[in-house]
Coordinates of C-alpha atoms in Angstrom, one line a residue:
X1 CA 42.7 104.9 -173.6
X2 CA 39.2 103.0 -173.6
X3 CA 35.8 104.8 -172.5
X4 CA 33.7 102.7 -170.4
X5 CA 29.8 102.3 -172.8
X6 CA 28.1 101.5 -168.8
X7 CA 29.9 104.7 -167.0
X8 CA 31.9 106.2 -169.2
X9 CA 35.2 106.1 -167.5
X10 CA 38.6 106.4 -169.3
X11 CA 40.6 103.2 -169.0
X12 CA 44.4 103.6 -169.6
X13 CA 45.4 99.6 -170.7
X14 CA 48.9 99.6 -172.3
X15 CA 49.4 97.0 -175.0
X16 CA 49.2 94.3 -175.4
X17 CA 46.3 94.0 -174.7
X18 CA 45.1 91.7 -172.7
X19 CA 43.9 88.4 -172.6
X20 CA 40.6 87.6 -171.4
X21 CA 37.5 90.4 -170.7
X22 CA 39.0 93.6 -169.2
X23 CA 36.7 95.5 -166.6
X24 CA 36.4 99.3 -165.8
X25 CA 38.1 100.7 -163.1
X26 CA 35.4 102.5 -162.0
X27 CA 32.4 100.4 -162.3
X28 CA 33.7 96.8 -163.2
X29 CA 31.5 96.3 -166.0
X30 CA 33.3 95.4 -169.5
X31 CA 35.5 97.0 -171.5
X32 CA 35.3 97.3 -175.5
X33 CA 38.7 97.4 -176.7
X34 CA 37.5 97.7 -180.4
X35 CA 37.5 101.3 -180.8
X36 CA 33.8 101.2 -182.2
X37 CA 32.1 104.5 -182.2
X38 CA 30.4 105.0 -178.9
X39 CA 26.6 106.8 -178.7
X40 CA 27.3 109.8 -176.3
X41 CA 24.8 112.7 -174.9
X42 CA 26.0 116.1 -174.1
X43 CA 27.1 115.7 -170.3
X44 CA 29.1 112.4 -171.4
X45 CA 30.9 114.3 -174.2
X46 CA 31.5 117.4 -172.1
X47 CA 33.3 114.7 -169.2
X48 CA 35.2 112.4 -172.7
X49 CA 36.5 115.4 -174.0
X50 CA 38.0 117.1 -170.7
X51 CA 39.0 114.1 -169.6
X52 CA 40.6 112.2 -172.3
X53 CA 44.6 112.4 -172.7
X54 CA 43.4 111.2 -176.7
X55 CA 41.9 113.1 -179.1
X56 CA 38.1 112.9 -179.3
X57 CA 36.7 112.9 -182.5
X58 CA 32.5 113.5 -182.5
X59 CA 30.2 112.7 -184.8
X60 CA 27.2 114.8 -185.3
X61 CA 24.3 112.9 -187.1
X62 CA 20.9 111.9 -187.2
X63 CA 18.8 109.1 -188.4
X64 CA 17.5 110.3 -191.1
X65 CA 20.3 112.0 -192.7
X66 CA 21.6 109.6 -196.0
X67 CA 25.1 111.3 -195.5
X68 CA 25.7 110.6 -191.6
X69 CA 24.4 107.0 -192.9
X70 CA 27.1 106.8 -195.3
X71 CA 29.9 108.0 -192.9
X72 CA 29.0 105.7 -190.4
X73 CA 31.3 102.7 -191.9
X74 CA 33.9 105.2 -192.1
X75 CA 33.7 106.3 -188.6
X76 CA 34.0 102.5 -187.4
X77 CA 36.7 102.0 -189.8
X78 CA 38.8 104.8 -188.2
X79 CA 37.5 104.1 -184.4
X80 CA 38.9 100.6 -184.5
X81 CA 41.7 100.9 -186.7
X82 CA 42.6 103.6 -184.2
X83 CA 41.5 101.9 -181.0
X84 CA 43.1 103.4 -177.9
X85 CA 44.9 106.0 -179.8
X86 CA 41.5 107.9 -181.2
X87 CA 38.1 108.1 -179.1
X88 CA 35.2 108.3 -182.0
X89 CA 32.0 109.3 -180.5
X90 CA 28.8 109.8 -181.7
X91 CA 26.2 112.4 -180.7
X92 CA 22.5 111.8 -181.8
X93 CA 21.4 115.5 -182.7
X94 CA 17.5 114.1 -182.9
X95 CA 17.8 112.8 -179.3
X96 CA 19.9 115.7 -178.0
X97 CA 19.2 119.0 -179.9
X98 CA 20.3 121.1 -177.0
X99 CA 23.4 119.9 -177.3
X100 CA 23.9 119.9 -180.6
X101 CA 22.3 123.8 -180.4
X102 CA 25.5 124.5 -177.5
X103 CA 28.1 123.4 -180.2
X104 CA 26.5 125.7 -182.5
X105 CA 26.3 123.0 -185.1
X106 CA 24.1 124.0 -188.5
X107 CA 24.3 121.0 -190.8
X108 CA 24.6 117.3 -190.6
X109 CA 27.1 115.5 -190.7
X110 CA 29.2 117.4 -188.4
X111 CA 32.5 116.4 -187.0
X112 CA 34.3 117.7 -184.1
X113 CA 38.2 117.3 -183.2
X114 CA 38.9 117.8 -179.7
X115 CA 42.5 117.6 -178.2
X116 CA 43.9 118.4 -174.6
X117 CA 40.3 119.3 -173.8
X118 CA 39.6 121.8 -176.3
X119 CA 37.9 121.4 -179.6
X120 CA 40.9 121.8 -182.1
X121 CA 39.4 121.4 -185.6
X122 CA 35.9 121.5 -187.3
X123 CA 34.4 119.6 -191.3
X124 CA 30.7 119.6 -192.1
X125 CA 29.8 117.0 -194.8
X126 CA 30.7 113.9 -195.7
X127 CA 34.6 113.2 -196.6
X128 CA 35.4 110.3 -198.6
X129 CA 38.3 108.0 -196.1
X130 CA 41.3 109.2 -197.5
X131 CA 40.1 113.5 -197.1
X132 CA 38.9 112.4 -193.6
X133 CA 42.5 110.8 -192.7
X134 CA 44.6 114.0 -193.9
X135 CA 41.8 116.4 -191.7
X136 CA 43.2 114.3 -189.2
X137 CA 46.4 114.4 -189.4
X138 CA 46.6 117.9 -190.3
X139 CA 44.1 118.8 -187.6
X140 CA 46.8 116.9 -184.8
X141 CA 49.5 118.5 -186.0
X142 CA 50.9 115.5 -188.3
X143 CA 51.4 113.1 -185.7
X144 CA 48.0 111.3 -185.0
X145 CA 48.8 108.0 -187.2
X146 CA 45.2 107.9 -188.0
X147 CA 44.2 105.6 -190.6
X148 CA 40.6 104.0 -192.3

């Protein structure tokens, strides 16, 4: 399952994937198949996460934070190495307080499990890969194959 970065649609493409540039269904503008964190507000995360058959994984940072710095190579690691299996999205809490406020969120970084539409697990502060991978897995029940 891709998201759409122009509309935010979820695009179901069963491997292999394929050649060429794949286009939304929805609005026919390209596809990233990488798996690279996506830059969501809160009305786009509210649709990913109700809509997504994957589990959603949200980042809560901001730009000044050192620590949500750091995690950031992490969190691409994981979003592409899980590409289509994991959605890893990112919520600016400078650019979107109110939503950051509505997920009662106290400290940065914050991140956010959601599966089947509800948030299913919850870890402020930075993880090293390895801690972030067992959350994970633990968090999905043992099944999630998620790897940095």
């Amino acid at each position: 399952m891709y998201r759409c970065p122009a509309c935010g649609a979820l695009n179901r493409i069963s491997p292999p994937l394929p050649s060429g540039t794949p286009l939304c269904g929805r609005c026919r503008g390209t596809l990233d198949l990488s798996g690279k964190p996506q830059a969501v507000d809160g009305e786009a995360l509210s649709r990913a996460v109700v809509s997504s058959p994957i589990p959603v994984l949200l980042d809560l940072w901001a730009p000044w934070c050192g620590p949500c710095r750091a995690a950031a190579p992490l969190l691409d690691a994981l979003g592409r190495s899980s590409a289509g299996k994991l959605l890893v999205l990112k919520l600016n809490t400078e650019e979107h307080p109110e939503a950051a406020s509505s997920l009662g969120v106290r400290g940065i970084p914050c991140f956010v499990l959601y599966a089947n539409g509800r948030e299913v697990a919850r870890r402020s502060g930075l993880m090293p890969a390895a801690e972030m991978n067992r959350w994970l897995t633990e968090s999905l029940g043992g099944g999630a194959g998620m790897r940095l």
